[in-house]
PDB file of C-alpha atoms and ligand atoms in Angstrom:
ATOM      1  CA  MET A   1     -32.463  -4.334  -2.759  1.00 50.00           C
ATOM      2  CA  SER A   2     -30.749  -2.278  -5.514  1.00 67.00           C
ATOM      3  CA  ARG A   3     -28.040  -3.831  -7.644  1.00 82.00           C
ATOM      4  CA  ASN A   4     -24.673  -3.803  -6.239  1.00 95.00           C
ATOM      5  CA  ILE A   5     -21.323  -5.468  -6.724  1.00 98.00           C
ATOM      6  CA  THR A   6     -19.144  -8.134  -5.413  1.00 98.00           C
ATOM      7  CA  PHE A   7     -15.563  -9.058  -6.275  1.00 98.00           C
ATOM      8  CA  SER A   8     -14.428 -12.528  -7.313  1.00 99.00           C
ATOM      9  CA  MET A   9     -11.310 -14.360  -8.182  1.00 98.00           C
ATOM     10  CA  ILE A  10     -10.989 -17.559  -9.928  1.00 99.00           C
ATOM     11  CA  LYS A  11      -7.830 -19.110  -8.098  1.00 98.00           C
ATOM     12  CA  PRO A  12      -4.803 -20.742  -9.762  1.00 98.00           C
ATOM     13  CA  CYS A  13      -6.042 -24.384  -8.880  1.00 98.00           C
ATOM     14  CA  ALA A  14      -9.261 -23.945 -10.923  1.00 98.00           C
ATOM     15  CA  ILE A  15      -7.573 -22.333 -13.974  1.00 98.00           C
ATOM     16  CA  SER A  16      -4.827 -25.060 -14.206  1.00 98.00           C
ATOM     17  CA  ARG A  17      -7.608 -27.752 -13.837  1.00 98.00           C
ATOM     18  CA  ASN A  18      -9.317 -26.074 -16.916  1.00 98.00           C
ATOM     19  CA  PHE A  19     -12.430 -25.242 -14.843  1.00 98.00           C
ATOM     20  CA  THR A  20     -12.529 -21.298 -15.905  1.00 98.00           C
ATOM     21  CA  GLY A  21     -15.172 -21.761 -18.634  1.00 98.00           C
ATOM     22  CA  ASP A  22     -17.456 -23.839 -16.399  1.00 98.00           C
ATOM     23  CA  ILE A  23     -17.225 -21.280 -13.392  1.00 99.00           C
ATOM     24  CA  ILE A  24     -17.718 -18.264 -15.657  1.00 98.00           C
ATOM     25  CA  GLN A  25     -20.894 -20.311 -16.966  1.00 98.00           C
ATOM     26  CA  SER A  26     -22.166 -20.804 -13.455  1.00 98.00           C
ATOM     27  CA  ILE A  27     -21.953 -17.360 -12.392  1.00 98.00           C
ATOM     28  CA  LEU A  28     -23.739 -15.874 -15.661  1.00 98.00           C
ATOM     29  CA  ASP A  29     -26.362 -18.773 -15.094  1.00 98.00           C
ATOM     30  CA  ASP A  30     -26.933 -17.255 -11.557  1.00 98.00           C
ATOM     31  CA  GLY A  31     -27.853 -13.893 -13.102  1.00 98.00           C
ATOM     32  CA  PHE A  32     -24.595 -11.766 -12.519  1.00 98.00           C
ATOM     33  CA  LYS A  33     -23.449  -9.403 -15.025  1.00 98.00           C
ATOM     34  CA  ILE A  34     -19.673  -9.236 -15.559  1.00 98.00           C
ATOM     35  CA  ILE A  35     -18.822  -5.635 -15.474  1.00 98.00           C
ATOM     36  CA  ALA A  36     -14.875  -6.075 -15.330  1.00 98.00           C
ATOM     37  CA  MET A  37     -12.587  -9.117 -15.731  1.00 98.00           C
ATOM     38  CA  LYS A  38      -9.027  -9.647 -16.383  1.00 98.00           C
ATOM     39  CA  MET A  39      -6.044 -12.199 -15.745  1.00 98.00           C
ATOM     40  CA  VAL A  40      -3.605 -10.996 -13.326  1.00 98.00           C
ATOM     41  CA  TRP A  41      -0.277 -12.621 -11.861  1.00 98.00           C
ATOM     42  CA  LEU A  42      -0.002 -11.439  -8.469  1.00 98.00           C
ATOM     43  CA  SER A  43       3.417 -10.789  -7.021  1.00 98.00           C
ATOM     44  CA  PRO A  44       3.670 -12.069  -3.474  1.00 98.00           C
ATOM     45  CA  GLU A  45       3.577  -8.713  -2.180  1.00 98.00           C
ATOM     46  CA  GLN A  46       0.499  -7.844  -3.781  1.00 98.00           C
ATOM     47  CA  ALA A  47      -1.207 -11.210  -2.713  1.00 98.00           C
ATOM     48  CA  GLY A  48      -0.006 -10.506   0.807  1.00 98.00           C
ATOM     49  CA  GLU A  49      -1.631  -6.964   0.671  1.00 98.00           C
ATOM     50  CA  PHE A  50      -4.975  -8.192  -0.709  1.00 98.00           C
ATOM     51  CA  TYR A  51      -5.097 -10.908   2.164  1.00 97.00           C
ATOM     52  CA  GLU A  52      -3.753  -8.343   4.755  1.00 97.00           C
ATOM     53  CA  ILE A  53      -6.978  -9.041   6.989  1.00 95.00           C
ATOM     54  CA  HIS A  54      -5.541 -12.851   7.454  1.00 97.00           C
ATOM     55  CA  LYS A  55      -1.957 -11.686   8.280  1.00 98.00           C
ATOM     56  CA  GLU A  56      -2.218 -13.199  11.849  1.00 98.00           C
ATOM     57  CA  ARG A  57      -3.779 -16.465  10.845  1.00 98.00           C
ATOM     58  CA  PRO A  58      -1.688 -19.515  10.566  1.00 98.00           C
ATOM     59  CA  PHE A  59      -2.536 -20.188   6.856  1.00 98.00           C
ATOM     60  CA  TYR A  60      -1.570 -16.621   5.655  1.00 98.00           C
ATOM     61  CA  GLU A  61       1.780 -17.447   4.154  1.00 98.00           C
ATOM     62  CA  ASP A  62       0.675 -20.600   2.435  1.00 98.00           C
ATOM     63  CA  LEU A  63      -2.219 -18.612   1.123  1.00 98.00           C
ATOM     64  CA  VAL A  64       0.069 -15.579  -0.201  1.00 98.00           C
ATOM     65  CA  LYS A  65       2.367 -18.279  -1.889  1.00 98.00           C
ATOM     66  CA  PHE A  66      -0.602 -20.264  -3.654  1.00 98.00           C
ATOM     67  CA  MET A  67      -2.302 -17.214  -4.827  1.00 98.00           C
ATOM     68  CA  SER A  68       1.200 -15.644  -6.353  1.00 98.00           C
ATOM     69  CA  SER A  69       1.983 -19.214  -7.772  1.00 98.00           C
ATOM     70  CA  ALA A  70       0.236 -18.606 -11.120  1.00 98.00           C
ATOM     71  CA  PRO A  71      -2.353 -15.921 -12.609  1.00 98.00           C
ATOM     72  CA  ILE A  72      -5.871 -15.582 -11.234  1.00 98.00           C
ATOM     73  CA  ILE A  73      -8.864 -13.939 -13.149  1.00 99.00           C
ATOM     74  CA  ALA A  74     -10.210 -10.980 -11.154  1.00 99.00           C
ATOM     75  CA  ALA A  75     -13.753 -10.010 -11.959  1.00 99.00           C
ATOM     76  CA  ILE A  76     -16.419  -7.389 -10.451  1.00 98.00           C
ATOM     77  CA  LEU A  77     -20.043  -8.825 -10.699  1.00 98.00           C
ATOM     78  CA  GLU A  78     -23.112  -6.910 -10.629  1.00 98.00           C
ATOM     79  CA  LYS A  79     -26.546  -8.278  -9.334  1.00 98.00           C
ATOM     80  CA  GLU A  80     -29.283  -7.527  -6.533  1.00 97.00           C
ATOM     81  CA  ASN A  81     -27.906  -8.646  -3.289  1.00 97.00           C
ATOM     82  CA  ALA A  82     -24.620  -9.532  -5.012  1.00 98.00           C
ATOM     83  CA  VAL A  83     -22.332 -10.203  -1.948  1.00 98.00           C
ATOM     84  CA  GLU A  84     -24.739 -12.339  -0.239  1.00 98.00           C
ATOM     85  CA  ASP A  85     -25.828 -14.400  -3.321  1.00 98.00           C
ATOM     86  CA  PHE A  86     -22.414 -14.880  -4.667  1.00 98.00           C
ATOM     87  CA  ARG A  87     -21.520 -16.503  -1.210  1.00 98.00           C
ATOM     88  CA  ILE A  88     -24.420 -18.879  -1.602  1.00 98.00           C
ATOM     89  CA  LEU A  89     -23.210 -19.699  -5.157  1.00 99.00           C
ATOM     90  CA  ILE A  90     -19.716 -20.294  -4.147  1.00 99.00           C
ATOM     91  CA  GLY A  91     -20.506 -22.446  -1.044  1.00 98.00           C
ATOM     92  CA  ASN A  92     -18.521 -23.139   2.404  1.00 98.00           C
ATOM     93  CA  THR A  93     -14.758 -22.111   2.333  1.00 98.00           C
ATOM     94  CA  ASP A  94     -13.914 -25.808   2.630  1.00 98.00           C
ATOM     95  CA  PRO A  95     -15.234 -27.704  -0.476  1.00 98.00           C
ATOM     96  CA  ALA A  96     -15.809 -30.887   1.652  1.00 98.00           C
ATOM     97  CA  LYS A  97     -18.488 -28.909   3.710  1.00 98.00           C
ATOM     98  CA  ALA A  98     -20.003 -27.027   0.733  1.00 98.00           C
ATOM     99  CA  ALA A  99     -23.452 -27.730  -0.450  1.00 98.00           C
ATOM    100  CA  SER A 100     -23.575 -29.822  -3.617  1.00 98.00           C
ATOM    101  CA  GLY A 101     -23.889 -27.789  -6.745  1.00 98.00           C
ATOM    102  CA  THR A 102     -21.852 -24.977  -5.405  1.00 98.00           C
ATOM    103  CA  ILE A 103     -18.717 -23.736  -7.326  1.00 98.00           C
ATOM    104  CA  ARG A 104     -16.547 -24.818  -4.519  1.00 98.00           C
ATOM    105  CA  ALA A 105     -18.159 -28.242  -4.052  1.00 98.00           C
ATOM    106  CA  LEU A 106     -17.885 -28.852  -7.842  1.00 98.00           C
ATOM    107  CA  PHE A 107     -14.386 -27.417  -8.645  1.00 98.00           C
ATOM    108  CA  GLY A 108     -12.407 -26.930  -5.240  1.00 98.00           C
ATOM    109  CA  THR A 109      -9.786 -29.257  -4.072  1.00 98.00           C
ATOM    110  CA  ASP A 110      -9.250 -28.517  -0.344  1.00 98.00           C
ATOM    111  CA  ILE A 111      -9.833 -25.576   2.183  1.00 98.00           C
ATOM    112  CA  GLN A 112      -6.985 -23.585   0.546  1.00 98.00           C
ATOM    113  CA  GLN A 113      -7.221 -24.656  -3.112  1.00 98.00           C
ATOM    114  CA  ASN A 114     -11.141 -23.861  -3.199  1.00 98.00           C
ATOM    115  CA  ALA A 115     -11.384 -22.473  -6.758  1.00 99.00           C
ATOM    116  CA  ILE A 116     -12.765 -19.196  -6.078  1.00 99.00           C
ATOM    117  CA  HIS A 117     -13.134 -16.012  -3.991  1.00 98.00           C
ATOM    118  CA  GLY A 118     -15.983 -13.907  -3.058  1.00 98.00           C
ATOM    119  CA  SER A 119     -16.068 -10.705  -1.108  1.00 98.00           C
ATOM    120  CA  ASP A 120     -17.628 -10.957   2.389  1.00 98.00           C
ATOM    121  CA  SER A 121     -19.210  -7.401   2.723  1.00 98.00           C
ATOM    122  CA  ASP A 122     -20.221  -4.412   0.543  1.00 98.00           C
ATOM    123  CA  GLU A 123     -17.267  -2.724   2.082  1.00 97.00           C
ATOM    124  CA  ASN A 124     -14.746  -5.325   1.139  1.00 97.00           C
ATOM    125  CA  ALA A 125     -16.309  -5.607  -2.325  1.00 98.00           C
ATOM    126  CA  SER A 126     -15.509  -1.941  -3.031  1.00 98.00           C
ATOM    127  CA  ARG A 127     -12.061  -2.220  -1.449  1.00 98.00           C
ATOM    128  CA  GLU A 128     -11.311  -5.477  -3.464  1.00 98.00           C
ATOM    129  CA  ALA A 129     -12.625  -4.139  -6.538  1.00 98.00           C
ATOM    130  CA  ASN A 130     -10.617  -0.926  -6.425  1.00 98.00           C
ATOM    131  CA  PHE A 131      -7.588  -3.150  -5.477  1.00 98.00           C
ATOM    132  CA  PHE A 132      -7.717  -4.583  -9.090  1.00 98.00           C
ATOM    133  CA  PHE A 133      -9.652  -2.297 -11.390  1.00 98.00           C
ATOM    134  CA  SER A 134      -9.395   1.424 -12.136  1.00 98.00           C
ATOM    135  CA  SER A 135     -12.679   3.204 -13.118  1.00 96.00           C
ATOM    136  CA  LEU A 136     -11.813   2.962 -16.639  1.00 97.00           C
ATOM    137  CA  GLU A 137     -11.907  -0.616 -16.764  1.00 98.00           C
ATOM    138  CA  ILE A 138     -15.403  -1.030 -15.236  1.00 97.00           C
ATOM    139  CA  TYR A 139     -18.479  -1.220 -17.580  1.00 96.00           C
ATOM    140  CA  HIS A 140     -21.818  -0.741 -15.797  1.00 89.00           C
TER     141      HIS A 140
HETATM  142  P1  GTP B 201     -12.500 -16.175   0.276  1.00 66.97           P
HETATM  143  O1  GTP B 201     -13.560 -15.734  -0.491  1.00 66.97           O
HETATM  144  O2  GTP B 201     -11.237 -16.562  -0.617  1.00 66.97           O
HETATM  145  O3  GTP B 201     -11.877 -14.965   0.924  1.00 66.97           O
HETATM  146  O4  GTP B 201     -12.692 -17.148   1.128  1.00 66.97           O
HETATM  147  P2  GTP B 201     -13.551 -17.181   2.621  1.00 66.97           P
HETATM  148  O5  GTP B 201     -14.064 -15.830   2.643  1.00 66.97           O
HETATM  149  O6  GTP B 201     -14.562 -18.343   2.416  1.00 66.97           O
HETATM  150  O7  GTP B 201     -12.524 -17.705   3.708  1.00 66.97           O
HETATM  151  P3  GTP B 201     -11.390 -16.806   4.320  1.00 66.97           P
HETATM  152  O8  GTP B 201     -11.672 -15.278   4.071  1.00 66.97           O
HETATM  153  O9  GTP B 201     -11.583 -17.104   5.895  1.00 66.97           O
HETATM  154  O10 GTP B 201     -10.146 -17.278   3.894  1.00 66.97           O
HETATM  155  C1  GTP B 201      -9.523 -16.807   2.756  1.00 66.97           C
HETATM  156  C2  GTP B 201      -8.946 -18.133   2.016  1.00 66.97           C
HETATM  157  O11 GTP B 201      -7.893 -18.390   2.849  1.00 66.97           O
HETATM  158  C3  GTP B 201      -9.697 -19.106   1.757  1.00 66.97           C
HETATM  159  O12 GTP B 201     -10.549 -19.088   0.814  1.00 66.97           O
HETATM  160  C4  GTP B 201      -8.878 -20.413   1.588  1.00 66.97           C
HETATM  161  O13 GTP B 201      -8.205 -20.139   0.270  1.00 66.97           O
HETATM  162  C5  GTP B 201      -7.648 -19.991   2.747  1.00 66.97           C
HETATM  163  N1  GTP B 201      -8.085 -20.721   3.993  1.00 66.97           N
HETATM  164  C6  GTP B 201      -9.158 -20.354   4.751  1.00 66.97           C
HETATM  165  N2  GTP B 201      -9.081 -21.159   5.796  1.00 66.97           N
HETATM  166  C7  GTP B 201      -7.973 -22.005   5.508  1.00 66.97           C
HETATM  167  C8  GTP B 201      -7.620 -22.925   6.485  1.00 66.97           C
HETATM  168  O14 GTP B 201      -7.946 -23.356   7.640  1.00 66.97           O
HETATM  169  N3  GTP B 201      -6.286 -23.536   5.988  1.00 66.97           N
HETATM  170  C9  GTP B 201      -5.725 -23.205   4.837  1.00 66.97           C
HETATM  171  N4  GTP B 201      -4.589 -23.817   4.265  1.00 66.97           N
HETATM  172  N5  GTP B 201      -6.162 -22.217   3.948  1.00 66.97           N
HETATM  173  C10 GTP B 201      -7.402 -21.636   4.488  1.00 66.97           C
HETATM  174 MG1   MG B 202     -12.902 -14.091   2.620  1.00 66.97          MG
END
């Protein structure tokens, strides 16, 4: 498997609880290379566009409100098998169901405030990375 990328966001709940450093360390310890990173405060419109795929879900409005309530830290991460490996590192969407030692088990609060986002496919990783970063901000 060649090296590829995934896209991640550290969510407002984890930043406000001072878990940013621990989360970045665990990403590096798992062998990911950070090739882009920045702090961004999304407007409700931008958060709504990012999560457009969930528009019909009952939690969409709450999710958009939460993700635009304070800044997030966006990053592009490079590794072999990046998308799948990162989903394993972060764990189940619901921190209560996430395997012990995963980022969501360690730093998540509940199913919405679950500390971190990870892309679910190579296609979405590219879309999400391009949503936040220009080619000038990515360092392979
Ligand atoms: P992401 O990596 O953030 O995309 O999470 P995911 O792929 O594990 O879950 P999904 O894409 O299905 O949902 C996106 C986000 O919506 C989740 O990370 C949660 O923050 C939120 N979410 C998902 N399911 C629920 C739910 O049942 N209730 C609430 N309140 N929020 C949810
Ligand atoms: Mg998802």
